[in-house]
Coordinates of N, CA and C in Angstrom, one line a residue:
M1 N 61.5 72.3 43.3 CA 62.1 73.2 44.6 C 63.5 73.3 44.5
K2 N 64.3 72.4 43.7 CA 65.9 72.7 43.9 C 66.1 73.6 42.8
L3 N 65.4 73.9 41.8 CA 65.6 75.0 40.8 C 65.2 76.3 41.4
L4 N 64.1 76.3 42.3 CA 63.8 77.5 42.8 C 64.8 78.0 43.8
A5 N 65.3 76.8 44.7 CA 66.4 77.1 45.7 C 67.7 77.7 44.9
A6 N 68.0 77.3 43.8 CA 69.2 77.7 43.1 C 69.1 79.2 42.6
L7 N 67.9 79.4 42.4 CA 67.6 80.7 41.7 C 67.8 81.7 42.7
V8 N 67.3 81.4 44.0 CA 67.3 82.3 45.1 C 68.6 82.5 45.5
V9 N 69.5 81.4 45.5 CA 70.9 81.6 45.8 C 71.7 82.5 44.9
S10 N 71.3 82.4 43.5 CA 71.9 83.1 42.4 C 71.5 84.5 42.7
I11 N 70.4 85.0 43.0 CA 69.9 86.2 43.2 C 70.6 86.9 44.4
A12 N 70.9 86.1 45.5 CA 71.5 86.6 46.7 C 73.0 86.9 46.4
V13 N 73.6 86.0 45.4 CA 75.0 86.3 45.1 C 75.0 87.7 44.2
V14 N 74.2 87.9 43.3 CA 74.3 88.6 42.2 C 74.1 90.2 42.9
A15 N 72.9 90.2 43.7 CA 72.7 91.5 44.2 C 73.7 92.3 44.9
P16 N 74.5 91.7 45.8 CA 75.5 92.5 46.4 C 76.6 93.0 45.4
L17 N 76.8 92.2 44.3 CA 77.8 92.6 43.3 C 77.3 93.8 42.6
T18 N 76.1 93.8 42.3 CA 75.5 95.0 41.8 C 75.8 96.4 42.4
D19 N 75.5 96.4 44.0 CA 75.8 97.4 44.8 C 77.2 97.7 44.8
A20 N 78.1 96.8 44.8 CA 79.5 97.0 45.0 C 80.0 97.7 43.7
T21 N 79.4 97.4 42.6 CA 79.8 98.0 41.3 C 79.5 99.5 41.4
A22 N 78.2 99.9 41.9 CA 78.0 101.2 42.0 C 78.6 102.2 43.0
T23 N 79.3 101.5 43.9 CA 79.9 102.3 45.0 C 81.1 103.0 44.6
P24 N 82.2 102.3 43.8 CA 83.1 103.2 43.3 C 83.0 104.2 42.2
T25 N 81.7 104.3 41.5 CA 81.3 105.1 40.5 C 81.0 106.5 41.5
R26 N 80.4 106.3 42.6 CA 80.1 107.4 43.5 C 81.4 108.1 44.1
R27 N 82.3 107.2 44.7 CA 83.4 107.8 45.1 C 84.4 108.4 44.3
T28 N 84.4 107.9 43.0 CA 85.2 108.4 42.0 C 84.7 109.9 41.8
A29 N 83.4 110.0 41.6 CA 82.8 111.6 41.3 C 83.1 112.3 42.5
A30 N 83.1 111.8 43.6 CA 83.5 112.7 44.8 C 84.9 113.2 44.6
R31 N 85.7 112.3 44.3 CA 87.2 112.7 44.0 C 87.4 113.9 43.2
H32 N 86.6 114.0 42.1 CA 86.8 114.9 41.2 C 86.1 116.2 41.3
R33 N 85.4 116.3 42.4 CA 84.8 117.6 42.8 C 85.8 118.5 42.8
P34 N 85.6 120.0 42.5 CA 86.5 121.0 42.4 C 87.0 121.4 44.0
A35 N 88.3 121.5 44.1 CA 88.6 121.7 45.5 C 88.1 123.2 45.8
A36 N 87.8 123.2 47.2 CA 87.4 124.8 47.6 C 88.6 125.7 47.4
A37 N 88.3 127.0 47.1 CA 89.3 127.8 47.0 C 89.9 128.2 48.3
V38 N 91.3 128.4 48.2 CA 91.8 128.8 49.4 C 91.8 130.3 49.6
D39 N 91.6 130.5 50.8 CA 91.4 132.0 51.4 C 92.9 132.4 51.9
W40 N 93.8 132.8 51.1 CA 95.1 133.0 51.4 C 95.1 134.3 52.5
N41 N 94.2 135.0 52.6 CA 94.5 136.2 53.5 C 94.1 135.7 55.0
R42 N 93.6 134.3 55.1 CA 93.4 133.8 56.3 C 94.7 132.8 56.7
R43 N 95.5 132.7 55.9 CA 96.7 131.8 56.0 C 97.9 132.8 56.7
V44 N 97.9 132.9 57.9 CA 99.1 133.6 58.6 C 99.9 132.6 59.4
S45 N 101.4 132.9 59.0 CA 102.3 132.0 59.9 C 103.6 132.9 60.2
W46 N 104.2 132.1 61.3 CA 105.6 132.6 61.6 C 106.6 132.4 60.4
T47 N 107.5 133.3 60.4 CA 108.7 133.1 59.6 C 110.0 133.0 60.5
A48 N 111.0 132.7 59.8 CA 112.2 132.5 60.6 C 112.8 133.8 61.0
D49 N 112.4 134.8 60.3 CA 112.9 136.2 60.9 C 111.9 137.0 61.9
G50 N 111.2 136.1 62.5 CA 110.3 136.6 63.6 C 109.0 137.6 63.0
G51 N 108.8 137.2 61.7 CA 107.8 138.0 61.2 C 106.4 137.2 61.0
F52 N 105.5 137.9 60.7 CA 104.0 137.1 60.3 C 104.0 137.3 58.7
R53 N 103.9 136.0 58.2 CA 103.6 136.2 56.8 C 102.1 135.7 56.5
V54 N 101.5 136.6 55.7 CA 100.1 136.5 55.3 C 100.2 135.9 53.8
G55 N 99.4 134.8 53.5 CA 99.4 134.5 52.2 C 100.1 133.2 52.0
N56 N 100.4 133.0 50.6 CA 100.9 131.6 50.2 C 102.3 131.8 50.4
P57 N 103.0 130.5 51.2 CA 104.5 130.6 51.5 C 105.1 130.5 50.3
A58 N 104.5 129.8 49.1 CA 105.2 129.6 47.9 C 105.0 130.7 46.8
A59 N 104.3 131.9 47.2 CA 104.2 132.8 46.3 C 105.3 133.2 45.5
K60 N 105.0 133.6 44.3 CA 106.1 134.2 43.4 C 106.8 135.4 43.8
V61 N 105.9 136.3 44.3 CA 106.4 137.4 44.9 C 106.2 137.7 46.5
K62 N 107.3 137.7 47.1 CA 107.2 138.0 48.6 C 107.7 139.5 48.9
F63 N 106.6 140.0 49.6 CA 106.7 141.5 49.9 C 106.8 141.6 51.3
V64 N 107.8 142.2 51.8 CA 108.3 142.4 53.3 C 108.3 143.6 53.7
E65 N 107.6 144.0 54.8 CA 107.6 145.2 55.5 C 108.2 145.2 56.8
Y66 N 109.4 146.2 57.1 CA 109.8 146.2 58.5 C 109.1 147.5 59.1
G67 N 108.1 147.2 60.1 CA 107.2 148.1 60.5 C 107.2 148.4 62.0
S68 N 106.5 149.5 62.4 CA 106.2 149.6 63.8 C 104.8 150.0 64.0
L69 N 104.0 149.3 64.9 CA 102.7 149.7 65.2 C 102.4 151.2 65.6
T70 N 103.5 151.8 66.2 CA 103.2 153.1 66.6 C 103.7 154.2 65.5
C71 N 104.4 153.7 64.5 CA 104.8 154.6 63.3 C 103.7 155.1 62.6
P72 N 103.4 156.5 62.5 CA 102.5 157.1 61.7 C 102.7 156.9 60.1
Y73 N 103.8 156.6 59.7 CA 104.1 156.5 58.3 C 103.7 155.1 57.8
C74 N 103.8 154.2 58.7 CA 103.5 152.8 58.6 C 101.8 152.9 58.7
Q75 N 101.2 153.5 59.5 CA 99.8 153.6 59.5 C 99.1 154.2 58.2
Q76 N 100.1 155.3 57.8 CA 99.7 156.0 56.3 C 99.6 154.9 55.2
F77 N 100.8 154.1 55.3 CA 100.9 153.0 54.3 C 99.8 152.1 54.4
Y78 N 99.6 151.6 55.4 CA 98.5 150.5 55.7 C 97.2 151.0 55.3
A79 N 96.9 152.3 55.5 CA 95.5 152.9 55.2 C 95.4 152.8 53.6
E80 N 96.4 153.1 52.8 CA 96.2 153.0 51.4 C 96.6 151.7 50.8
A81 N 97.3 150.9 51.5 CA 97.7 149.4 51.0 C 96.9 148.2 51.4
A82 N 96.0 148.5 52.5 CA 95.5 147.2 53.0 C 94.6 146.5 52.2
V83 N 93.6 147.3 51.6 CA 92.7 146.6 50.7 C 93.2 146.0 49.4
P84 N 93.9 146.8 48.7 CA 94.5 146.4 47.1 C 95.6 145.4 47.7
L85 N 96.2 145.4 48.5 CA 97.4 144.4 48.9 C 96.7 143.1 49.3
R86 N 95.6 142.9 50.0 CA 94.8 141.8 50.2 C 94.4 141.2 49.1
A87 N 94.0 142.1 48.1 CA 93.3 141.5 46.9 C 94.5 140.8 46.1
R88 N 95.8 141.3 46.3 CA 96.8 140.6 45.7 C 97.2 139.5 46.2
I89 N 97.1 139.3 47.7 CA 97.3 138.2 48.4 C 96.3 137.1 48.1
A90 N 95.3 137.6 47.8 CA 93.9 136.4 47.6 C 94.4 135.5 46.4
G91 N 95.1 135.9 45.4 CA 95.3 135.3 44.2 C 96.4 134.1 44.4
G92 N 97.3 134.2 45.6 CA 98.3 133.4 46.0 C 99.5 133.4 45.1
T93 N 99.5 134.6 44.6 CA 101.1 134.8 43.8 C 101.8 135.8 44.6
V94 N 101.1 136.5 45.5 CA 101.8 137.6 46.4 C 101.6 137.2 47.7
S95 N 102.6 137.3 48.5 CA 102.6 137.0 50.2 C 103.1 138.4 50.7
F96 N 102.7 138.7 52.0 CA 103.1 139.8 52.6 C 103.6 139.5 54.2
E97 N 104.8 140.0 54.4 CA 105.3 139.6 55.7 C 105.7 140.6 56.6
F98 N 105.1 140.9 57.7 CA 105.2 142.2 58.5 C 106.5 141.7 59.7
R99 N 107.5 142.3 59.8 CA 108.4 142.2 60.6 C 108.6 143.4 61.8
P100 N 108.2 143.2 62.9 CA 108.3 144.4 63.9 C 109.5 144.9 63.9
F101 N 109.8 146.3 64.0 CA 110.8 146.8 64.2 C 110.8 148.2 65.1
T102 N 111.7 148.3 66.2 CA 111.4 149.3 67.0 C 111.8 150.8 66.5
V103 N 111.0 151.7 66.6 CA 111.2 153.1 66.4 C 111.1 154.0 67.6
H104 N 110.2 153.5 68.5 CA 109.7 154.4 69.8 C 109.8 153.5 70.8
D105 N 109.8 154.2 71.9 CA 110.3 153.4 73.3 C 109.0 152.4 73.6
A106 N 107.9 152.7 73.0 CA 106.7 151.9 73.3 C 106.6 150.6 72.5
D107 N 107.5 150.6 71.3 CA 107.5 149.3 70.5 C 107.9 148.0 71.1
P108 N 108.9 148.0 71.9 CA 109.2 146.7 72.4 C 108.2 145.9 73.4
I109 N 107.4 146.8 73.9 CA 106.3 146.5 74.9 C 105.1 145.8 73.9
L110 N 104.9 146.9 72.9 CA 103.6 146.6 72.1 C 103.9 145.3 71.3
H111 N 105.2 145.3 70.7 CA 105.4 144.3 69.8 C 105.5 142.8 70.5
A112 N 105.8 142.9 72.0 CA 106.1 141.8 72.5 C 104.7 141.2 72.9
L113 N 103.8 142.1 72.9 CA 102.2 141.6 73.0 C 101.7 141.0 71.7
L114 N 102.0 141.6 70.5 CA 101.6 141.3 69.1 C 102.4 139.9 68.9
L115 N 103.5 139.7 69.2 CA 104.1 138.4 69.1 C 103.6 137.3 69.8
C116 N 103.3 137.6 71.1 CA 102.6 136.8 71.8 C 101.1 136.3 71.5
A117 N 100.5 137.3 70.7 CA 99.1 137.0 70.4 C 99.0 136.1 69.2
G118 N 100.3 135.9 68.5 CA 100.5 135.0 67.5 C 99.8 135.2 66.1
P119 N 100.0 134.4 65.2 CA 99.5 134.3 63.8 C 97.9 134.6 63.9
A120 N 97.4 133.8 64.6 CA 95.9 133.7 64.5 C 95.3 135.2 64.8
N121 N 95.8 136.0 65.6 CA 95.6 137.4 65.9 C 96.0 138.4 65.3
F122 N 97.1 138.1 64.3 CA 97.8 139.2 63.9 C 97.2 140.0 62.9
S123 N 96.4 139.7 62.1 CA 95.5 140.6 61.1 C 94.6 141.4 61.8
R124 N 93.9 141.0 62.8 CA 92.9 141.9 63.6 C 93.6 142.6 64.5
F125 N 94.6 142.4 65.2 CA 95.6 143.1 66.0 C 96.1 144.2 65.2
T126 N 96.7 144.2 64.1 CA 97.3 145.3 63.4 C 96.2 146.3 62.8
D127 N 95.0 145.5 62.3 CA 94.0 146.4 61.7 C 93.4 147.2 62.6
D128 N 93.2 146.8 63.9 CA 92.6 147.5 64.9 C 93.4 148.7 65.5
F129 N 94.6 148.2 65.6 CA 95.6 149.2 66.2 C 95.9 150.4 65.3
Y130 N 96.2 150.1 64.1 CA 96.3 151.2 63.0 C 95.1 152.1 62.9
A131 N 93.8 151.3 62.9 CA 92.6 152.1 62.8 C 92.5 153.1 63.8
D132 N 92.9 153.0 65.0 CA 92.7 154.0 66.2 C 94.1 154.3 66.5
Q133 N 95.0 154.5 65.7 CA 96.6 154.6 66.3 C 96.8 155.9 67.1
E134 N 96.1 156.9 66.6 CA 96.4 158.1 67.2 C 95.9 158.2 68.6
D135 N 94.7 157.7 69.0 CA 94.2 157.5 70.4 C 95.1 156.5 71.1
L136 N 95.3 155.3 70.7 CA 96.1 154.4 71.2 C 97.4 154.7 71.7
V137 N 98.2 155.5 70.9 CA 99.5 156.0 71.0 C 99.6 157.3 72.1
A138 N 98.5 158.0 72.2 CA 98.4 159.1 72.9 C 98.9 159.1 74.3
P139 N 98.5 157.9 75.1 CA 99.0 157.8 76.4 C 100.5 157.7 76.6
F140 N 101.1 156.8 75.8 CA 102.6 156.8 75.7 C 103.2 158.2 75.3
E141 N 102.6 158.9 74.3 CA 103.4 160.2 74.0 C 103.2 161.0 75.2
Q142 N 102.2 161.2 75.9 CA 102.1 162.0 77.2 C 103.0 161.6 78.2
W143 N 103.3 160.3 78.3 CA 104.1 159.7 79.4 C 105.5 160.1 79.0
V144 N 105.9 160.0 77.8 CA 107.4 160.2 77.5 C 107.7 161.7 77.4
T145 N 106.9 162.5 77.4 CA 107.0 163.9 77.3 C 107.3 164.3 78.9
V146 N 106.6 163.7 79.7 CA 107.0 164.1 81.3 C 108.3 163.1 81.8
N147 N 108.4 161.9 81.0 CA 109.5 161.1 81.7 C 110.5 160.7 80.6
P148 N 111.2 161.8 80.0 CA 112.0 161.5 78.7 C 113.3 160.8 79.1
A149 N 113.7 160.6 80.3 CA 114.9 159.9 80.8 C 114.8 158.6 81.2
I150 N 113.5 158.1 81.3 CA 113.4 156.8 82.1 C 113.2 155.6 80.7
D151 N 114.0 154.7 80.8 CA 113.9 153.4 80.1 C 112.7 152.7 80.3
A152 N 111.9 152.6 79.1 CA 110.6 152.1 79.3 C 110.4 150.6 79.4
V153 N 111.7 150.0 78.9 CA 111.8 148.3 78.9 C 113.0 148.0 79.7
A154 N 113.3 148.8 80.9 CA 114.5 148.5 81.6 C 114.2 147.1 82.4
D155 N 113.1 146.9 82.8 CA 112.9 145.7 83.7 C 111.5 145.3 83.5
A156 N 111.1 144.0 83.8 CA 109.8 143.4 83.8 C 108.8 144.2 84.4
A157 N 109.1 144.8 85.7 CA 108.2 145.3 86.4 C 107.6 146.7 85.6
T158 N 108.7 147.5 85.1 CA 108.3 148.7 84.4 C 107.6 148.4 83.2
R159 N 107.8 147.2 82.4 CA 107.0 146.9 81.2 C 105.7 146.6 81.7
I160 N 105.5 145.7 82.5 CA 104.2 145.4 83.0 C 103.4 146.8 83.4
K161 N 103.8 147.6 84.1 CA 103.3 148.9 84.6 C 102.8 149.6 83.7
L162 N 103.8 150.0 82.4 CA 103.5 150.9 81.5 C 102.6 150.3 80.5
A163 N 102.7 149.1 80.2 CA 101.6 148.3 79.3 C 100.4 148.7 79.9
R164 N 100.1 148.6 81.2 CA 98.6 149.0 81.7 C 98.5 150.3 81.6
E165 N 99.4 151.1 82.0 CA 99.1 152.5 81.9 C 98.9 153.1 80.6
W166 N 99.5 152.6 79.5 CA 99.1 153.1 78.3 C 98.0 152.3 77.6
G167 N 97.3 151.3 78.1 CA 96.1 150.8 77.5 C 96.7 149.8 76.7
F168 N 97.8 149.2 76.6 CA 98.3 148.2 75.5 C 97.8 146.8 76.3
T169 N 97.8 146.8 77.5 CA 97.2 145.3 78.2 C 95.8 145.3 77.8
A170 N 94.9 146.2 78.1 CA 93.6 146.2 77.8 C 93.3 145.9 76.2
F171 N 94.2 146.6 75.4 CA 93.9 146.4 73.8 C 94.3 144.9 73.5
A172 N 95.5 144.4 74.1 CA 95.6 142.9 73.9 C 94.8 141.9 74.3
A173 N 94.1 142.3 75.6 CA 92.9 141.4 76.0 C 91.9 141.2 75.1
K174 N 91.7 142.2 74.2 CA 90.6 142.1 73.1 C 91.1 141.4 71.9
H175 N 92.4 140.9 71.9 CA 92.9 140.3 70.7 C 93.9 139.2 70.8
G176 N 93.1 138.3 71.8 CA 93.7 137.1 72.1 C 94.7 137.0 73.2
L177 N 95.0 138.0 74.0 CA 95.6 137.6 75.1 C 95.1 138.1 76.4
S178 N 94.9 137.2 77.4 CA 94.3 137.6 78.7 C 95.5 138.3 79.5
P179 N 95.0 139.1 80.5 CA 95.9 139.8 81.2 C 97.2 139.1 81.8
A180 N 96.8 138.0 82.1 CA 97.8 136.8 82.8 C 98.7 136.7 81.7
R181 N 98.3 136.2 80.5 CA 99.2 135.9 79.5 C 100.1 137.1 79.1
A182 N 99.4 138.2 78.9 CA 100.2 139.5 78.5 C 101.4 139.7 79.6
T183 N 101.0 139.6 80.9 CA 102.1 139.7 81.9 C 103.3 138.7 81.8
A184 N 102.9 137.5 81.4 CA 103.9 136.3 81.0 C 104.7 136.9 79.9
C185 N 104.2 137.4 79.0 CA 104.9 137.7 77.7 C 105.9 139.0 78.0
L186 N 105.5 139.8 78.8 CA 106.3 140.9 79.2 C 107.4 140.7 80.2
T187 N 107.3 139.5 80.7 CA 108.4 139.1 81.6 C 109.4 138.0 81.2
D188 N 109.0 137.7 79.7 CA 110.0 136.7 79.0 C 111.0 137.5 78.5
R189 N 112.3 137.3 79.2 CA 113.4 138.1 78.8 C 114.0 137.5 77.5
N190 N 113.9 136.1 77.5 CA 114.5 135.3 76.4 C 113.8 135.9 75.0
A191 N 112.4 136.0 75.0 CA 111.8 136.4 73.8 C 112.0 137.7 73.6
I192 N 112.1 138.7 74.5 CA 112.4 140.1 74.1 C 113.7 140.4 73.7
A193 N 114.7 139.6 74.2 CA 116.0 139.7 73.7 C 116.3 138.9 72.4
A194 N 115.4 138.1 72.0 CA 115.5 137.4 70.6 C 114.9 138.3 69.7
Q195 N 114.0 139.1 70.2 CA 113.5 140.2 69.1 C 114.6 141.2 69.0
Q196 N 115.1 141.7 70.2 CA 116.3 142.7 69.9 C 117.4 142.2 68.8
A197 N 117.7 141.0 69.1 CA 118.8 140.5 68.3 C 118.1 140.5 66.9
R198 N 116.9 140.2 66.6 CA 116.5 140.1 65.2 C 116.6 141.5 64.5
E199 N 116.2 142.5 65.4 CA 116.2 143.8 64.9 C 117.6 144.3 64.6
E200 N 118.7 143.9 65.7 CA 120.1 144.2 65.4 C 120.5 143.7 64.1
R201 N 120.2 142.5 63.9 CA 120.6 141.8 62.5 C 120.0 142.5 61.5
A202 N 118.7 143.0 61.4 CA 118.2 143.6 60.3 C 119.0 144.8 60.1
Y203 N 119.3 145.5 61.2 CA 120.1 146.9 61.0 C 121.5 146.4 60.4
R204 N 122.1 145.6 60.9 CA 123.6 145.1 60.5 C 123.6 144.6 59.1
E205 N 122.7 143.7 58.6 CA 122.8 143.0 57.4 C 122.1 143.7 56.3
H206 N 120.9 144.4 56.8 CA 120.0 144.8 55.6 C 119.9 146.4 55.7
H207 N 120.4 147.0 56.6 CA 120.5 148.6 56.8 C 119.1 149.1 57.3
V208 N 118.5 148.3 57.9 CA 116.9 148.8 58.2 C 117.3 149.6 59.5
D209 N 117.1 150.9 59.5 CA 117.2 152.0 60.3 C 115.8 152.8 60.7
G210 N 114.8 152.3 60.2 CA 113.6 153.1 60.4 C 112.4 152.3 59.9
T211 N 111.1 153.0 60.0 CA 110.1 152.2 59.3 C 109.2 153.3 58.6
P212 N 108.4 152.7 57.5 CA 108.6 151.5 57.0 C 109.8 151.3 55.9
I213 N 110.2 150.1 56.1 CA 111.3 149.9 55.0 C 110.8 148.5 54.3
F214 N 110.8 148.4 52.9 CA 110.3 147.3 52.2 C 111.4 146.6 51.7
F215 N 111.0 145.4 51.3 CA 112.0 144.4 50.5 C 111.0 143.5 49.6
L216 N 111.4 143.3 48.4 CA 110.6 142.5 47.4 C 111.5 141.4 47.0
N217 N 111.1 140.2 47.3 CA 111.9 139.0 46.8 C 113.4 139.1 47.3
D218 N 113.6 139.6 48.6 CA 114.8 139.8 49.4 C 115.6 140.9 48.7
Q219 N 115.1 141.7 48.1 CA 115.8 142.9 47.4 C 115.1 144.2 48.1
P220 N 115.9 145.0 48.6 CA 115.5 146.5 48.9 C 114.7 147.0 48.1
L221 N 113.5 147.6 48.6 CA 112.5 148.2 47.5 C 112.4 149.8 48.0
A222 N 112.9 150.6 47.0 CA 112.9 152.1 47.3 C 111.5 152.7 46.8
A223 N 110.6 152.5 47.9 CA 109.3 152.9 47.7 C 108.7 153.5 49.0
A224 N 107.8 154.4 48.9 CA 107.1 155.1 50.0 C 105.6 155.1 50.0
T225 N 104.9 154.8 48.8 CA 103.5 154.6 48.6 C 103.2 153.2 48.2
W226 N 101.8 153.1 48.3 CA 101.3 151.7 47.6 C 101.5 151.9 46.1
A227 N 101.3 152.8 45.4 CA 101.2 153.0 43.9 C 102.6 152.6 43.6
E228 N 103.7 152.9 44.3 CA 105.2 152.7 43.9 C 105.3 150.9 44.2
V229 N 104.8 150.5 45.4 CA 104.9 149.0 45.9 C 104.1 148.3 44.6
D230 N 103.1 148.7 44.5 CA 102.0 147.8 43.5 C 102.8 147.8 42.1
A231 N 103.3 149.0 41.6 CA 104.0 148.7 40.3 C 105.2 147.9 40.4
A232 N 105.7 147.7 41.5 CA 107.1 146.8 41.7 C 106.5 145.4 41.7
I233 N 105.5 145.2 42.4 CA 105.0 144.0 42.5 C 104.6 143.4 41.0
A234 N 103.7 144.4 40.4 CA 103.2 143.9 39.0 C 104.4 143.6 38.1
A235 N 105.4 144.4 38.3 CA 106.6 144.0 37.3 C 107.3 142.8 37.7
A236 N 107.4 142.5 38.9 CA 108.0 141.1 39.5 C 106.9 140.0 39.1
L237 N 105.8 140.1 38.9 CA 104.9 139.2 38.4 C 104.9 138.9 36.9
G238 N 105.5 139.9 36.2 CA 105.6 139.8 34.8 C 104.4 140.0 34.1

């Protein structure tokens, strides 16, 4: 009986040690599983210059556009660049930053809404606006023809009124901003002044005086088409 009892004790001690030995093997295997691929086109973040960066912040090539959502030339560039640029961004070696810049009276209102919508809504906001730019800008163009001397951003009440009349508030409501939040954004004088200061600095320091204007790794890029931009990116990648 004593021998049997000793054998039972021995088994009770050995069994847990066998399980414990197997557990690290399973955990080690889990640690060596391939990491999931990063979808860099879904990584959008703020930048110090008030822009939206899409892609890897540590990308070898950083492509920057000073653009306006109401600018037809920006829309044309977007139409030809969106798909191939996103293919570049996906690899993690190229990032794209959009910095809003005013060229039309509607821009301070529209860009205030874009900035308030934030990085999470940036891609869909710009995609949808450029896709329907002609129709979305038409109410503003009709208004400015009749009211050429009125300052569209003179005060908060005017900004709120015009954003509604031009359909920008309704558009923003489909892209992450409730009407109440949109109103709050358009009355935020500090945010609007900060954006104006960024644009003035871009004009003063980088000679940005229209849209679209491009930079590649902080250097001005004399290009107008995606083919020219892509060639410059390829050269920078080596």
